[in-house]
Short mmCIF file of C-alpha atoms and ligand atoms in Angstrom, two decimals:
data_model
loop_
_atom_site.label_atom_id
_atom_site.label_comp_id
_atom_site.label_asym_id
_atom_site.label_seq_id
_atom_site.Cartn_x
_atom_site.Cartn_y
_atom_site.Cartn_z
CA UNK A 1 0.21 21.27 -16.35
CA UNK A 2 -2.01 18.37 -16.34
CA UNK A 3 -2.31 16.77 -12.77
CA UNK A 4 -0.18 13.26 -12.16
CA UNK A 5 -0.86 10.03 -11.66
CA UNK A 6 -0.97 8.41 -8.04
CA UNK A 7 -0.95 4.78 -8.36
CA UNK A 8 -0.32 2.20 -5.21
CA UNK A 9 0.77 -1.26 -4.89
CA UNK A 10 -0.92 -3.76 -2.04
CA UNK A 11 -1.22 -6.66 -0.73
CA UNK A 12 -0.31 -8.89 2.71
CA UNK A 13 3.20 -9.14 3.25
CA UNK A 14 4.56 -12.05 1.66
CA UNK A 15 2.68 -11.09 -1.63
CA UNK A 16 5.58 -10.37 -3.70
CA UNK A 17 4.39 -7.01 -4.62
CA UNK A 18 7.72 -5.24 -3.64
CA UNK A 19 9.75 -7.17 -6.23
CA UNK A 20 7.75 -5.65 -9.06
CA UNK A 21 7.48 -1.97 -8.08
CA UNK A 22 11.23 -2.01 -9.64
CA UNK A 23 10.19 -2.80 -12.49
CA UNK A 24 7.05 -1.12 -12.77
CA UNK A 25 9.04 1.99 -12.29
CA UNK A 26 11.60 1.65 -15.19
CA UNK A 27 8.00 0.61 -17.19
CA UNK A 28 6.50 3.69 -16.86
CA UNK A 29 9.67 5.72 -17.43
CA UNK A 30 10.18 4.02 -20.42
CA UNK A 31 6.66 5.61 -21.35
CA UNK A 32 7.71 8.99 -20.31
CA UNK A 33 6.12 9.36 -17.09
CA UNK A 34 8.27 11.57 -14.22
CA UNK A 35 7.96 9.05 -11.80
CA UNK A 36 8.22 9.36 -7.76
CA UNK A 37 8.69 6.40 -5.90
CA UNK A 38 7.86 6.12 -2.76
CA UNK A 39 6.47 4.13 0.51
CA UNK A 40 4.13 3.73 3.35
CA UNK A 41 4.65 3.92 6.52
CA UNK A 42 7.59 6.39 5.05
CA UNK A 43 7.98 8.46 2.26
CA UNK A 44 9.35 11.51 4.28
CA UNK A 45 11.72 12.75 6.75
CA UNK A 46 9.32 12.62 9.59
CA UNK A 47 7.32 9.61 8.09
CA UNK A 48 10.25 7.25 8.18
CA UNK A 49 10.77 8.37 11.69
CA UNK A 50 7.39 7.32 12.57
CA UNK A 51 7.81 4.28 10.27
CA UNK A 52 10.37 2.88 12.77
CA UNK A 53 8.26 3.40 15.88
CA UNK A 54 5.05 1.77 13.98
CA UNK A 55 6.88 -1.13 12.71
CA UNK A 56 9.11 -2.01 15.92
CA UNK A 57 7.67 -0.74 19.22
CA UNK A 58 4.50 -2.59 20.88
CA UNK A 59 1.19 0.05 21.08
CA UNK A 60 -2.28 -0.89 20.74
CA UNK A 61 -4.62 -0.41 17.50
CA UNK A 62 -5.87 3.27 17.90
CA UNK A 63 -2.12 4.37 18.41
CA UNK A 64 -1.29 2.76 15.69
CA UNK A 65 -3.70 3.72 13.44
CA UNK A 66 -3.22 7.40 14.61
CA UNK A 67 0.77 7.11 14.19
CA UNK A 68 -0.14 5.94 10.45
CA UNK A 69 -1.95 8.79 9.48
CA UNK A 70 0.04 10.86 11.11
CA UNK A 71 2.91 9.50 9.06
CA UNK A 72 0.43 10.24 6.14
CA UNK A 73 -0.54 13.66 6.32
CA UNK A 74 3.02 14.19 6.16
CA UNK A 75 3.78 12.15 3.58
CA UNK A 76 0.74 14.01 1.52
CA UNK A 77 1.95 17.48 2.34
CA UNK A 78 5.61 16.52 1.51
CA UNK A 79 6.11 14.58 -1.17
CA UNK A 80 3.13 13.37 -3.03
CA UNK A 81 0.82 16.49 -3.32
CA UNK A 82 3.74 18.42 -4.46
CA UNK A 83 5.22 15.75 -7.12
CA UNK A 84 1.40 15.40 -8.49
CA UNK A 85 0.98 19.04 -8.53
CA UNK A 86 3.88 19.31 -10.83
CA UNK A 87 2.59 16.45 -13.38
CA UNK A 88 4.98 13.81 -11.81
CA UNK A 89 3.33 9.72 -11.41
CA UNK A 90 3.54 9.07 -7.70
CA UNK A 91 4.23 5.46 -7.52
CA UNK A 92 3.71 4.39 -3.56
CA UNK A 93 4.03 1.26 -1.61
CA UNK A 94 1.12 1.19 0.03
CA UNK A 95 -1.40 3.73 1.02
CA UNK A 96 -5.09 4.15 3.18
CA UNK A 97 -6.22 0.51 1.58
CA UNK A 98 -3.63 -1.01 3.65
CA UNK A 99 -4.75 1.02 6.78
CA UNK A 100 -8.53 -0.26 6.21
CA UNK A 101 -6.82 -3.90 5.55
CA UNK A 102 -3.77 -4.29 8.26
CA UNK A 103 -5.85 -1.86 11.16
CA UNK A 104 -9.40 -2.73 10.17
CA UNK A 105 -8.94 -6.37 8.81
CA UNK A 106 -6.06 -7.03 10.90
CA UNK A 107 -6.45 -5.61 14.09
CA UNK A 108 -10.25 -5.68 14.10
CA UNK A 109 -9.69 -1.59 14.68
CA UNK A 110 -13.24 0.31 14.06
CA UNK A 111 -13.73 0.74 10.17
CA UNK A 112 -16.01 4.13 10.77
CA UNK A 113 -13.28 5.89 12.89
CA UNK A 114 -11.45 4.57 10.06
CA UNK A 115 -13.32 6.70 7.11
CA UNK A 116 -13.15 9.53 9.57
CA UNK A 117 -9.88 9.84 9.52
CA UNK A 118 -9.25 9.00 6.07
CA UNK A 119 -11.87 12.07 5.28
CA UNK A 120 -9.54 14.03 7.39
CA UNK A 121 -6.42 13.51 6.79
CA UNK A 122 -7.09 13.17 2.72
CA UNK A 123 -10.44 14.63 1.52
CA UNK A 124 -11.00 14.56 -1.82
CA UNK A 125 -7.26 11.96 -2.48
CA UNK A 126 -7.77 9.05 -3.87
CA UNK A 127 -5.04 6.60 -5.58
CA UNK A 128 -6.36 6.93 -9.30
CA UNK A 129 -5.05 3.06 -9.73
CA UNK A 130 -4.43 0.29 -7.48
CA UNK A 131 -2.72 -2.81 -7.98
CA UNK A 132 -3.91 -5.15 -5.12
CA UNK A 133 -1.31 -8.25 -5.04
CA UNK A 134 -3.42 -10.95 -3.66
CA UNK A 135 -2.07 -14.44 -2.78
CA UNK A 136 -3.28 -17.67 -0.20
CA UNK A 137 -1.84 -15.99 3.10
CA UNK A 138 -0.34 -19.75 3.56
CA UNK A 139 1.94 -19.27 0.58
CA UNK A 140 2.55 -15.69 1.91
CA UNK A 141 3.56 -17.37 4.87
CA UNK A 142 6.14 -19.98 3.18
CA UNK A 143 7.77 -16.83 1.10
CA UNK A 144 7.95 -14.09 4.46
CA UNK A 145 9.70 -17.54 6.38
CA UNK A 146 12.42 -17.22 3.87
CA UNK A 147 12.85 -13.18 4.17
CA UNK A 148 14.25 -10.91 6.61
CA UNK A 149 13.92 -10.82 10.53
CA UNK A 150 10.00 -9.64 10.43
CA UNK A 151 8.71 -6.51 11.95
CA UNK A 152 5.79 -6.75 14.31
CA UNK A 153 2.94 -7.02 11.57
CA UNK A 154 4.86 -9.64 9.82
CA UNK A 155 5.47 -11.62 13.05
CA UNK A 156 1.60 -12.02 13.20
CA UNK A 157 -0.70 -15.74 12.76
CA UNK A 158 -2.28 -16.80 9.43
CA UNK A 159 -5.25 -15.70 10.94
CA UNK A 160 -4.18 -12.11 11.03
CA UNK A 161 -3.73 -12.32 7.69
CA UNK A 162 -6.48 -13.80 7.06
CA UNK A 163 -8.49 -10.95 8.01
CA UNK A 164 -6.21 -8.81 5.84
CA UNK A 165 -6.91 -10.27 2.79
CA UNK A 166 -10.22 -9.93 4.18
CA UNK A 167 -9.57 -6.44 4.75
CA UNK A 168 -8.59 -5.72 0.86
CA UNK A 169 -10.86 -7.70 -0.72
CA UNK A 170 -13.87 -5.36 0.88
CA UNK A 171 -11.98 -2.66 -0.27
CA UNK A 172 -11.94 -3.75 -3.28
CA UNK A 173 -15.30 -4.16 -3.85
CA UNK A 174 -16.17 -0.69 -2.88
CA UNK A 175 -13.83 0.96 -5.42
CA UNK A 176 -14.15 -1.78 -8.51
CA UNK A 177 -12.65 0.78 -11.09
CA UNK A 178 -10.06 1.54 -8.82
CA UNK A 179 -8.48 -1.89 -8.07
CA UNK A 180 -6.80 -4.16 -10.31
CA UNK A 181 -6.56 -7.68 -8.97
CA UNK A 182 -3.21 -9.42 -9.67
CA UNK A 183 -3.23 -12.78 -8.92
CA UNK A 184 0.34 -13.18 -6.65
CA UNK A 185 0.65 -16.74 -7.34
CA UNK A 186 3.48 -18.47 -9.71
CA UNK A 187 6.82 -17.41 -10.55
CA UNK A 188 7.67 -14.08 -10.52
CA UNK A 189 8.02 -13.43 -14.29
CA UNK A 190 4.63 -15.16 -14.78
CA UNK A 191 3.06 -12.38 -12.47
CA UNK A 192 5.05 -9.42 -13.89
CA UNK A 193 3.06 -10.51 -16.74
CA UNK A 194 -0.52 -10.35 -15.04
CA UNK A 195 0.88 -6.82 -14.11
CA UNK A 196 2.03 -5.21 -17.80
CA UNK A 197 -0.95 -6.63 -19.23
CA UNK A 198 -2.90 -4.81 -16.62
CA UNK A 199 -0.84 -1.48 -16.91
CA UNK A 200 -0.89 -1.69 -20.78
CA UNK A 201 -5.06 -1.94 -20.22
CA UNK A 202 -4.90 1.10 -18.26
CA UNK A 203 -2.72 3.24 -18.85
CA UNK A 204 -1.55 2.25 -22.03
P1 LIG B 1 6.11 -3.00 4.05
O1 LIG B 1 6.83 -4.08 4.79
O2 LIG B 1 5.33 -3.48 2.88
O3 LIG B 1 6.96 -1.82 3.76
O4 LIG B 1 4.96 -2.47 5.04
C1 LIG B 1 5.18 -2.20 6.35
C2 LIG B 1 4.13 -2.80 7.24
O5 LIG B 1 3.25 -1.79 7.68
C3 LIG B 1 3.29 -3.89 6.61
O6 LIG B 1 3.36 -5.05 7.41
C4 LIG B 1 1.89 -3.35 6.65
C5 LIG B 1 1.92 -2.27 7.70
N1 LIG B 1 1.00 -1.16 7.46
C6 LIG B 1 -0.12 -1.03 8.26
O7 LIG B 1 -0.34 -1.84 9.15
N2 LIG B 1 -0.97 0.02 8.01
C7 LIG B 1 -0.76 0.93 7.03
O8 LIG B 1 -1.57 1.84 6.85
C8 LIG B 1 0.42 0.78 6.22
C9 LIG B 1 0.69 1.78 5.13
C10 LIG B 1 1.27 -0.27 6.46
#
């Protein structure tokens, strides 16, 4: 049994990229694909346990980045090394990208502690494709303002994110085969468009 597919979806919050992984999913079912969706900070029992603590309770950067990949070893050992082992497409909202964008970008949080822990807690797991939703943080801005009540990551200045577009874009230029850039601007049928085409170009 061949291996699966892991494939994430990024971007600051505000991007839009949560509307499409919907419809992404039903895509690649409609191509056959076993797919597993899933979500960081989350994804398991004890992940979306930590997920509440990371998203709502006040702690400085290194907690933070340790509760994060602490809810990602988890994660890993529960649900997406198992669903890849047996051929299924993991599909996940978010993964380590976000970590080096939100903590390093973000939070200014040290980017070689960082790979440590990344080589740690994952050696050898990398998404095979990312879709990196990337939009003006300022039109981010306008679209989280008409959202829900926002967590402490989405309460943050333009500045903040700022630095995490920042934070993807050099993450994006380390892994060039790895990222697909979706421009996040327009309407959101015009940018489901940006994405098949993209999806059709890779996996076909
Ligand atoms: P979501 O709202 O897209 O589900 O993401 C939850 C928040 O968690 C989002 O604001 C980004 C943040 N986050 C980090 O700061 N570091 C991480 O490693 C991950 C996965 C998410």
């Amino acid at each position: 049994m061949p291996r699966g597919l892991f494939i994430t979806f990024e971007g600051i919050d505000g991007a839009g990229k949560s509307s499409h992984l919907a419809t992404f999913e039903q895509w690649l079912r409609a191509r056959g694909h076993d797919v597993v969706l899933t979500r960081e900070p989350g994804g398991s029992e004890l992940a979306e346990a930590l997920r509440e603590l990371i998203l709502h309770r006040p702690m400085d950067a290194l907690t933070e980045t340790l509760l994060v990949f602490a809810a990602r070893r988890d994660h890993l050992q529960t649900t997406i090394e198992p669903a890849l082992a047996r051929g299924a497409t993991v599909l996940c909202d978010r993964f380590t990208d976000a970590t080096f964008a939100y903590q390093g970008g973000g939070r200014g949080f040290d980017l070689d502690v960082l790979r440590t822990l990344e080589g740690w807690v994952h050696p050898g797991r990398q998404p095979d494709l990312t879709f990196w939703f990337d939009l003006d943080p300022a039109v981010a801005a306008e679209r989280r303002a008409a959202a829900r009540a926002p967590d402490r990551f989405e309460r943050q200045d333009a500045a903040f994110f700022a630095r995490v577009r920042d934070g993807y874009a050099a993450r994006a230029a380390q892994s060039p085969a790895r990222f697909v850039r979706i421009a996040a601007d327009g309407e959101l049928a015009a940018v489901w468009a940006r994405v098949e085409r993209a999806a059709t170009e890779r996996l076909g």
